[in-house]
PDB file of C-alpha atoms in Angstrom:
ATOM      1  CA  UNK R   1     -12.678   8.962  18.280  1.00  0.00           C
ATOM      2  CA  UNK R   2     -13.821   9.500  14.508  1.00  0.00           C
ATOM      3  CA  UNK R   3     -17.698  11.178  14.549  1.00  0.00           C
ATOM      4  CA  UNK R   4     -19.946   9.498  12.574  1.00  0.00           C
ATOM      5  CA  UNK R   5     -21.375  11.179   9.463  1.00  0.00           C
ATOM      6  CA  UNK R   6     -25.028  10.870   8.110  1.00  0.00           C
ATOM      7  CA  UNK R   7     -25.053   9.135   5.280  1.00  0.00           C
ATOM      8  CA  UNK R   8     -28.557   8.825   2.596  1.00  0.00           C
ATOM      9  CA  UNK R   9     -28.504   5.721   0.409  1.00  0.00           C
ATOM     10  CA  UNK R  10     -29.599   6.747  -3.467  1.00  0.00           C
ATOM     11  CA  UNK R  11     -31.586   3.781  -3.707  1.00  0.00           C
ATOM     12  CA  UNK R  12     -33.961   4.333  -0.540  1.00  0.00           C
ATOM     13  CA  UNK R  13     -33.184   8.051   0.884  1.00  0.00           C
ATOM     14  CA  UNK R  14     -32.823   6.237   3.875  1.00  0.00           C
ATOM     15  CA  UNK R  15     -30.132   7.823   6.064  1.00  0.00           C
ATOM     16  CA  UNK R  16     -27.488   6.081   8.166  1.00  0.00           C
ATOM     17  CA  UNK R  17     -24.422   7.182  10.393  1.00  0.00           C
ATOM     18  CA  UNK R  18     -21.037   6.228   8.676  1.00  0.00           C
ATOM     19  CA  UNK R  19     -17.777   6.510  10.607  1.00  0.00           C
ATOM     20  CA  UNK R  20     -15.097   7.485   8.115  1.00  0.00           C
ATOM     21  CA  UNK R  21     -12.230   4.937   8.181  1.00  0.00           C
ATOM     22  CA  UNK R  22      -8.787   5.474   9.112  1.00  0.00           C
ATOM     23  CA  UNK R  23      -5.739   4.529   7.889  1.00  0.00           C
ATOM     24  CA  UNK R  24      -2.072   4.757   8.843  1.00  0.00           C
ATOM     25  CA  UNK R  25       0.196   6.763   7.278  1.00  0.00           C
ATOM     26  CA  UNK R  26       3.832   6.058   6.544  1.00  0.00           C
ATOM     27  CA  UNK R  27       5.113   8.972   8.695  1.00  0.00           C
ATOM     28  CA  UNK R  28       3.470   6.609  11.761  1.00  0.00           C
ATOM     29  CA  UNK R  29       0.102   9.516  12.122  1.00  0.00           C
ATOM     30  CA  UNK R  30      -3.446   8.188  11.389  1.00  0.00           C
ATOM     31  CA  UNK R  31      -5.312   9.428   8.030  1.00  0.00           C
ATOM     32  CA  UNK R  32      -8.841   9.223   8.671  1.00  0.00           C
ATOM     33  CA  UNK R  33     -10.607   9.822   5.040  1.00  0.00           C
ATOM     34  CA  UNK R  34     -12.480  13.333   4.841  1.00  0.00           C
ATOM     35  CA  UNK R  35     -16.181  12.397   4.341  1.00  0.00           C
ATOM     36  CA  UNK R  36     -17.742  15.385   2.315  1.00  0.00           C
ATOM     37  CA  UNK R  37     -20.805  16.087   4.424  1.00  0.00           C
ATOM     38  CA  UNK R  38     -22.920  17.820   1.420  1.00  0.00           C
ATOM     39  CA  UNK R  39     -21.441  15.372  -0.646  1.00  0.00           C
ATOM     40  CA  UNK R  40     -23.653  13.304  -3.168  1.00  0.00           C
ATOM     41  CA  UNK R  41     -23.419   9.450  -2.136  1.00  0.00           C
ATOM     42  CA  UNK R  42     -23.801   7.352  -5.257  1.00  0.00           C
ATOM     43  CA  UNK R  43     -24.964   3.688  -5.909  1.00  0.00           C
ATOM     44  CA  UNK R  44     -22.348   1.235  -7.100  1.00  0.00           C
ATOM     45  CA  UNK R  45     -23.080  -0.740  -9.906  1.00  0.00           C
ATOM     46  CA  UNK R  46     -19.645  -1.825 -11.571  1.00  0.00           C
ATOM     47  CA  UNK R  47     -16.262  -1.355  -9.930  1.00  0.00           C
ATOM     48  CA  UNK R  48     -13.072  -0.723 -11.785  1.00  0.00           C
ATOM     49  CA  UNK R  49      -9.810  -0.371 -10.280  1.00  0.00           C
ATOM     50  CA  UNK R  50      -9.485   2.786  -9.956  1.00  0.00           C
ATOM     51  CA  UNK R  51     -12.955   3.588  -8.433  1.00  0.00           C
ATOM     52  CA  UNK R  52     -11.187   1.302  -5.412  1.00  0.00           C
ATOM     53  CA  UNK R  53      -8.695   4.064  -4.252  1.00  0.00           C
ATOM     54  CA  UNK R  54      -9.184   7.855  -2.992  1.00  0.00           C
ATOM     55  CA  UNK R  55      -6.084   9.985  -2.993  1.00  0.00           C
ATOM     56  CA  UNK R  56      -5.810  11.821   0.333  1.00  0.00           C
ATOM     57  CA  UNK R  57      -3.000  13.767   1.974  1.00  0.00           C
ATOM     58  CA  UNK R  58      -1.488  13.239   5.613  1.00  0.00           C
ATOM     59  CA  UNK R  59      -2.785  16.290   7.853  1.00  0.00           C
ATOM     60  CA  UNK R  60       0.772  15.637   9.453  1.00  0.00           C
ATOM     61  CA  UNK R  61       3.535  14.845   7.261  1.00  0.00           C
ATOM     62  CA  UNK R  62       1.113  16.253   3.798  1.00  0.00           C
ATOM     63  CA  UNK R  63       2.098  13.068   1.913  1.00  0.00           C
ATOM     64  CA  UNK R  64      -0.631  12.230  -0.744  1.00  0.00           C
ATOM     65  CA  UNK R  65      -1.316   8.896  -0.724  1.00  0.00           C
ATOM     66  CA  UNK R  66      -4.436   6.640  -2.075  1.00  0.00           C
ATOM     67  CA  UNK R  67      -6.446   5.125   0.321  1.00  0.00           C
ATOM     68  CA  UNK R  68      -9.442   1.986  -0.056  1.00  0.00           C
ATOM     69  CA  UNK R  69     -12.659   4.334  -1.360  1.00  0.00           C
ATOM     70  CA  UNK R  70     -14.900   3.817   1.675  1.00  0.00           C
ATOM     71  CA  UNK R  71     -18.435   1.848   0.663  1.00  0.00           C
ATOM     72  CA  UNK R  72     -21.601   1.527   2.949  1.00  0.00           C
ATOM     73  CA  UNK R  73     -23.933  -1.221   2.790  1.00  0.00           C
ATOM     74  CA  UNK R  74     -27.797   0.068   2.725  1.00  0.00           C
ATOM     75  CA  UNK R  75     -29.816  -2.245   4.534  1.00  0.00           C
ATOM     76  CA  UNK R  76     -32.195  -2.230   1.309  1.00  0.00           C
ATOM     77  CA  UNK R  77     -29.278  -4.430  -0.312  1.00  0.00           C
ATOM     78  CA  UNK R  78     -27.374  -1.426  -2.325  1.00  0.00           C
ATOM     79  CA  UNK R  79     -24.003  -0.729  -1.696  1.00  0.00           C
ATOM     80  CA  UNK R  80     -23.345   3.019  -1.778  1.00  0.00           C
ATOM     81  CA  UNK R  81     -19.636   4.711  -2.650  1.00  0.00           C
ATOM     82  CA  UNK R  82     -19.499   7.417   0.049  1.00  0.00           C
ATOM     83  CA  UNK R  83     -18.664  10.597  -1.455  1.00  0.00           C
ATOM     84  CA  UNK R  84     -14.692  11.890  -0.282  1.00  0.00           C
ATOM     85  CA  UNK R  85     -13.077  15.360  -0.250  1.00  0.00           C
ATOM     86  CA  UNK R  86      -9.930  14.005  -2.671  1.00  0.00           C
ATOM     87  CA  UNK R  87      -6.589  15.481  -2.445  1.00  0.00           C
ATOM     88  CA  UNK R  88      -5.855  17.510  -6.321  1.00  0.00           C
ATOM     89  CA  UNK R  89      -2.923  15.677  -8.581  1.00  0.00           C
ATOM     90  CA  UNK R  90      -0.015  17.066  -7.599  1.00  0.00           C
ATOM     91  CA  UNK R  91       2.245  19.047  -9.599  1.00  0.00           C
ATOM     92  CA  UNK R  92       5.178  17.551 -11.093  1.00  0.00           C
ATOM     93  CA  UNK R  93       8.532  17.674  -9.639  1.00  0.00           C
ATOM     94  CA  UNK R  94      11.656  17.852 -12.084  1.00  0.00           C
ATOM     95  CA  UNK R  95      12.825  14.176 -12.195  1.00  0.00           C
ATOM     96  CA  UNK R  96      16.767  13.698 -11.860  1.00  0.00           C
ATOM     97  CA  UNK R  97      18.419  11.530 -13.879  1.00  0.00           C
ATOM     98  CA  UNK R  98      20.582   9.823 -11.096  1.00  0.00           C
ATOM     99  CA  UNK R  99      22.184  10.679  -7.462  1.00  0.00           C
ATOM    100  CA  UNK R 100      22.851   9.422  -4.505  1.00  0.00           C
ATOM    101  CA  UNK R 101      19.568   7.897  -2.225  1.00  0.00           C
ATOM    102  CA  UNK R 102      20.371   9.378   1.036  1.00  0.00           C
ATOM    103  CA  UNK R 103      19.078   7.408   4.163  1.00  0.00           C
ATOM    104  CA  UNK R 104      19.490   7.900   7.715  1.00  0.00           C
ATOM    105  CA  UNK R 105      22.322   6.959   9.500  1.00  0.00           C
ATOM    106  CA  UNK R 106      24.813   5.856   7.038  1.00  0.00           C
ATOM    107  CA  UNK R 107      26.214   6.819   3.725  1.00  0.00           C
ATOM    108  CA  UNK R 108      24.186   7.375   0.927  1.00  0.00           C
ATOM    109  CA  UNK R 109      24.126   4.493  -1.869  1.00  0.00           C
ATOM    110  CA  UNK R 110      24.165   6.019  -5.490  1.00  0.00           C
ATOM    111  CA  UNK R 111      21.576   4.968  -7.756  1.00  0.00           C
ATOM    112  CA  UNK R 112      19.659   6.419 -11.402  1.00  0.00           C
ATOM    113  CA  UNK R 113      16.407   7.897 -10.777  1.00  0.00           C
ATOM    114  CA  UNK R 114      13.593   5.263 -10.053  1.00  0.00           C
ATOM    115  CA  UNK R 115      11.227   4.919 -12.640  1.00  0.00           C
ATOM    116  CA  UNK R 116       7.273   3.470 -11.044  1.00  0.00           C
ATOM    117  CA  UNK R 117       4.962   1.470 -13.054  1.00  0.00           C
ATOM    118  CA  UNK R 118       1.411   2.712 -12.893  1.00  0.00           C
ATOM    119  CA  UNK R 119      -0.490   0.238 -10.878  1.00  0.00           C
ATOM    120  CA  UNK R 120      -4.145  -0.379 -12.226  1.00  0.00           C
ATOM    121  CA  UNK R 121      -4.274  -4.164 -11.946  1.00  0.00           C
ATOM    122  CA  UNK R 122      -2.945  -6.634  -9.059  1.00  0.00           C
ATOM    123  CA  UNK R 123      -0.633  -7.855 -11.683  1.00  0.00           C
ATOM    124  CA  UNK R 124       0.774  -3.937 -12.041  1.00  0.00           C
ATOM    125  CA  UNK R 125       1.658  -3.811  -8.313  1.00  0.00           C
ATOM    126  CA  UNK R 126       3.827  -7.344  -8.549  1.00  0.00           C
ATOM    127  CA  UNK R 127       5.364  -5.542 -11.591  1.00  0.00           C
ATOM    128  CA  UNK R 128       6.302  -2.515  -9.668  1.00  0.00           C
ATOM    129  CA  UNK R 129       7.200  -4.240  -6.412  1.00  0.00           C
ATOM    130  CA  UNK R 130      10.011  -6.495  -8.823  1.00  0.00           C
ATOM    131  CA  UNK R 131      11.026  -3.428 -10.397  1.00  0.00           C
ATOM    132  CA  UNK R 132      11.982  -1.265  -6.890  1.00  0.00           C
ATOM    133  CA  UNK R 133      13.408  -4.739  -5.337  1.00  0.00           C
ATOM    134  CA  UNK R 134      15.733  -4.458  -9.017  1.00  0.00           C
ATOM    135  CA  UNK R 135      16.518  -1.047  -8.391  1.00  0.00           C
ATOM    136  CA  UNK R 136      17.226  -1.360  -4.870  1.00  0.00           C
ATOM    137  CA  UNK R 137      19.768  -4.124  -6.275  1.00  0.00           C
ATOM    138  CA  UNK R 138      18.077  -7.703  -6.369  1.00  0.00           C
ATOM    139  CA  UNK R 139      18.819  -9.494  -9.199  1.00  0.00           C
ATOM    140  CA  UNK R 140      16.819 -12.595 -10.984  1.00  0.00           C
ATOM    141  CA  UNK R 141      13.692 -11.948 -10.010  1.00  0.00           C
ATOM    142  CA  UNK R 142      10.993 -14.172 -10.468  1.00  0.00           C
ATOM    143  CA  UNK R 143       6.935 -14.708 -10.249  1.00  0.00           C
ATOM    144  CA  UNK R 144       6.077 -17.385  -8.034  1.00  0.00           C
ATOM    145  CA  UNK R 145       4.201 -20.414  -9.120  1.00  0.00           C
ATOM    146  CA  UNK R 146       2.793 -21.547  -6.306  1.00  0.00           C
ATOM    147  CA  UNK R 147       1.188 -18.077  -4.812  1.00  0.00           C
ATOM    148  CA  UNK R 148      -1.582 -19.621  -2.908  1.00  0.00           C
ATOM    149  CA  UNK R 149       0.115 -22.421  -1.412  1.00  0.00           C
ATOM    150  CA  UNK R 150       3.172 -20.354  -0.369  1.00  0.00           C
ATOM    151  CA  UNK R 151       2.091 -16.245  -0.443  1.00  0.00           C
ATOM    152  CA  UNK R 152       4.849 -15.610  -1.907  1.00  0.00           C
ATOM    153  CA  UNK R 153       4.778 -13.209  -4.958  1.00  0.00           C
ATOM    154  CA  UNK R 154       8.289 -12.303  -6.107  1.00  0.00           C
ATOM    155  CA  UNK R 155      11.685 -14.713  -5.540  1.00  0.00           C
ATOM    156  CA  UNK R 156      15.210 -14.565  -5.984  1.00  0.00           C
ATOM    157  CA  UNK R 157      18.703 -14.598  -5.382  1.00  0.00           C
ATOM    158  CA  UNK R 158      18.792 -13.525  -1.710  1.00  0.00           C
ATOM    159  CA  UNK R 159      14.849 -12.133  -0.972  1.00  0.00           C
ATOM    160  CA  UNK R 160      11.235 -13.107  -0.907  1.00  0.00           C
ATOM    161  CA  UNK R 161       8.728 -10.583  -1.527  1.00  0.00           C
ATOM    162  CA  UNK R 162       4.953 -10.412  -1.278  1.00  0.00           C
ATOM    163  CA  UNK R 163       2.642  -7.846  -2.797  1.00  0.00           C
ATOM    164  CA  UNK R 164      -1.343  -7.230  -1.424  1.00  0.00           C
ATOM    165  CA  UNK R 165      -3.426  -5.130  -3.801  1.00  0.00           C
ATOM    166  CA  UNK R 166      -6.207  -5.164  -1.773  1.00  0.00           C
ATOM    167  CA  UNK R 167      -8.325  -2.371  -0.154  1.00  0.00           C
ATOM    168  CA  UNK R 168      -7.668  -3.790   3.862  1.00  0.00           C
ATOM    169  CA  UNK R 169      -4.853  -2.977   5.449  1.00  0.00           C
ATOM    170  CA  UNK R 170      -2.383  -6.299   5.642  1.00  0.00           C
ATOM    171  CA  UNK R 171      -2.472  -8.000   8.874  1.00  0.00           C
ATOM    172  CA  UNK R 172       0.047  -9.689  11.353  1.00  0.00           C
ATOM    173  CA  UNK R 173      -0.479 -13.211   9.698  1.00  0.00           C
ATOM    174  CA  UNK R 174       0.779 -12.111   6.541  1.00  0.00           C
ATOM    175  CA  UNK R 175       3.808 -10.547   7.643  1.00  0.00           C
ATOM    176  CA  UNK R 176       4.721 -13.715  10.078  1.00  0.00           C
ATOM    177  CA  UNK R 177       3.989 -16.139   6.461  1.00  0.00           C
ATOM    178  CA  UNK R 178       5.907 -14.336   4.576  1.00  0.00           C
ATOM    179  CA  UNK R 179       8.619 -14.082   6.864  1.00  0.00           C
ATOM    180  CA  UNK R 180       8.803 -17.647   7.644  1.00  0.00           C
ATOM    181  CA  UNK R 181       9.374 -18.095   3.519  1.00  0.00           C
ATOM    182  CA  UNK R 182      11.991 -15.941   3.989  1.00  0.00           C
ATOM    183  CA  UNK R 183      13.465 -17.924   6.845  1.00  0.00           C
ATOM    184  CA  UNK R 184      13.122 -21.248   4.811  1.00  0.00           C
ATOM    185  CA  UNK R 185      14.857 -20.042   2.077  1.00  0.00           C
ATOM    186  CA  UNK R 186      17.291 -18.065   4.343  1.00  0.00           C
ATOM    187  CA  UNK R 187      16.281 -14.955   2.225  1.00  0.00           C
ATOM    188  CA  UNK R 188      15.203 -11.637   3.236  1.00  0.00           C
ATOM    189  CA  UNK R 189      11.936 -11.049   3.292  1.00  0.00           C
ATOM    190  CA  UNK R 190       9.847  -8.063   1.907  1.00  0.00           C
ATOM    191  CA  UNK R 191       6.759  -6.702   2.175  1.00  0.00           C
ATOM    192  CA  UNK R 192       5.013  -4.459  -0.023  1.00  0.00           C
ATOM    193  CA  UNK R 193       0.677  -3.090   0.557  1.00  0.00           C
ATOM    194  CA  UNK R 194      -1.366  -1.049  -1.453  1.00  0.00           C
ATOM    195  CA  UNK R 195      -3.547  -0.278   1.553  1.00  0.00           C
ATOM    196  CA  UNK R 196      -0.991   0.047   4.078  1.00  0.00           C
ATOM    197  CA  UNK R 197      -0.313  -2.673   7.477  1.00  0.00           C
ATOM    198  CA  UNK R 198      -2.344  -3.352  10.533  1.00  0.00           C
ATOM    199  CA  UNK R 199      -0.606  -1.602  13.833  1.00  0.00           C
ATOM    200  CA  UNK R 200      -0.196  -5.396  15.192  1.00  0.00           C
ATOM    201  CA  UNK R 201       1.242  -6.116  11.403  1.00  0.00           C
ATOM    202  CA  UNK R 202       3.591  -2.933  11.904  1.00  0.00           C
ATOM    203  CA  UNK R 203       4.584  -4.192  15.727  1.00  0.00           C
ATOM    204  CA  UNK R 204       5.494  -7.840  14.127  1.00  0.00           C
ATOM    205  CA  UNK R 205       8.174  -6.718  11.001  1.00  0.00           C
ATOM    206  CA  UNK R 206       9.550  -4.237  13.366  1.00  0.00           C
ATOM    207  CA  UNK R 207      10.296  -6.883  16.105  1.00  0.00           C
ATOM    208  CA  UNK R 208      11.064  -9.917  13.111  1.00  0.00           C
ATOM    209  CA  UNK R 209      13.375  -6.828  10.765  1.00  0.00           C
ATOM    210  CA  UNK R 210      11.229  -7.496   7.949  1.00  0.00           C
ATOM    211  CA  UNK R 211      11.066  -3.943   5.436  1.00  0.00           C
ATOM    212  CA  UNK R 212       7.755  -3.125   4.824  1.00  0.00           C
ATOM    213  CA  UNK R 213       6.785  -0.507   1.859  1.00  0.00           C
ATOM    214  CA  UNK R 214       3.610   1.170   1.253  1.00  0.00           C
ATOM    215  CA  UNK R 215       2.932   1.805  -2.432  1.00  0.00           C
ATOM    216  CA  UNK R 216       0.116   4.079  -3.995  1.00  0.00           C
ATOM    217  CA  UNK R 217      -1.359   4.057  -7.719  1.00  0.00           C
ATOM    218  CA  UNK R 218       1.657   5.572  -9.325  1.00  0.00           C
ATOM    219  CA  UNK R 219       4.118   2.429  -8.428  1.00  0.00           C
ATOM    220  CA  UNK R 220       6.125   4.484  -6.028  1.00  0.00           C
ATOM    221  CA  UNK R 221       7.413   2.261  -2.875  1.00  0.00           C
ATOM    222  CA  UNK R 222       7.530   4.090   0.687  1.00  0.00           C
ATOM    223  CA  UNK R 223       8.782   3.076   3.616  1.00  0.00           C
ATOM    224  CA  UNK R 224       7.186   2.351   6.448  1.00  0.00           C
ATOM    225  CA  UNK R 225       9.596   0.905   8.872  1.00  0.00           C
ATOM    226  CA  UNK R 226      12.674   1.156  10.287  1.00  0.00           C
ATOM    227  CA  UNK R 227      14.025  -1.940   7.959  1.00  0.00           C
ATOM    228  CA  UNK R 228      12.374  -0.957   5.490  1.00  0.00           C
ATOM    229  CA  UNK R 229      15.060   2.789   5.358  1.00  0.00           C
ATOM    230  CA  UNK R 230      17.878   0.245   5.866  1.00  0.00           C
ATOM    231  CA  UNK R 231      17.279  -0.988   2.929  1.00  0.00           C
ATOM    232  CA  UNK R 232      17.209   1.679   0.742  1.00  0.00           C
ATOM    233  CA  UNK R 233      20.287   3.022   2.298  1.00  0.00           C
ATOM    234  CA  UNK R 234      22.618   0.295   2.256  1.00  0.00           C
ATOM    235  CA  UNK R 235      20.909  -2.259  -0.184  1.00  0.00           C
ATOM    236  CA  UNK R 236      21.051  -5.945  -0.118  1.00  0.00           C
ATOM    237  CA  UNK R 237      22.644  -8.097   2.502  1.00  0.00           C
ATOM    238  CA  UNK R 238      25.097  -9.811   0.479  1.00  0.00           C
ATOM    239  CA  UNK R 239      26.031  -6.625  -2.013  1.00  0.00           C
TER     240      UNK R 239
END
């Protein structure tokens, strides 16, 4: 069980226990966000999109990825960012130009070198979930008119796809939606979270084969499931 952490508000010096959040990463261990103790909590008055997100790396697997910043709410009505020990940019690794993406289980399907879309807006993470369902080999994709009535984000030829940008990790509900879209359609469905999935989310796509893909603020997909590597190894159904 996470310990709570004292926690003063800026606004009142009043002090409060905080229990750092967790999170799951793809590699299947939990991430629970490193509160910085001496840490100076500060009062939010304006959020941008990047002051939403915390880069932090798996204790496990070491995998940097960006996480919901965690917030407390003071009792005297201000809402405080809680300071977080941040994982440093990474260096650089040569980029190749093309290969072969190697999966397990199977041969490896060659494709170029994928190339992310920096995600700073809800509208950049639709653009970088259509342009990893492209690479991966779905063609015609389209925005959906009707997101609210139907949840779905991205359409085509063969595949459904729906994209949450928010800070809460997507639940079981969304997964079964979108799935159903997929099964009205008879298209495969595909799942993509900024924030990562619910363990009763992850249970449900495993049992129904729907791919799920974690994505972080440099518009790099992950996998996160069993479907989800299929995918990437052997591409579309119907290729």
């Amino acid at each position: 069980m996470t310990d709570n952490v004292p926690v003063r508000c800026p606004a009142c010096r009043r002090e409060q226990p905080f229990t750092p959040p967790t999170f799951p990463c793809p590699c299947g261990a939990p991430v629970t966000l490193p509160v910085l103790r001496d840490g100076v909590p500060e009062e939010i008055g304006h959020r941008t999109w990047d002051d939403l997100w915390v880069a932090v790396n798996c204790p496990s697997c070491g995998r940097r990825s960006h996480w919901p910043q965690p917030e407390l709410g003071c009792g005297c009505g201000a809402v405080v960012r809680v300071p977080i020990a941040a994982a440093p940019p990474p260096a650089a690794p040569p980029r190749a130009e093309g290969g072969a993406v190697a999966g397990p289980g199977g041969p490896a399907l060659s494709r170029p070198a994928f190339r992310p879309v920096t995600i700073r807006t809800a509208r950049d993470a639709v653009t970088a979930a259509a342009r990893y369902l492209d690479w991966l080999g779905f063609r015609g994709l389209r925005p959906s008119e009707d997101r609210a009535v139907s949840g779905v984000d991205l359409y085509g030829p063969g595949v459904v796809a729906q994209v949450d940008p928010t800070t809460r990790p997507t639940g079981p509900r969304d997964v079964e939606c979108l799935w159903l879209n997929g099964l009205q359609k008879s298209a495969m469905s595909v799942f993509f979270s900024l924030a990562g999935y619910a363990r009763e989310a992850r249970a449900r796509a495993d049992a129904l084969r729907l791919p799920l893909f974690i994505m972080d603020l440099t518009g790099t997909p992950q996998p996160v499931n069993d479907p989800a590597d299929s995918l990437i190894r052997v591409g579309p159904p119907d290729r």
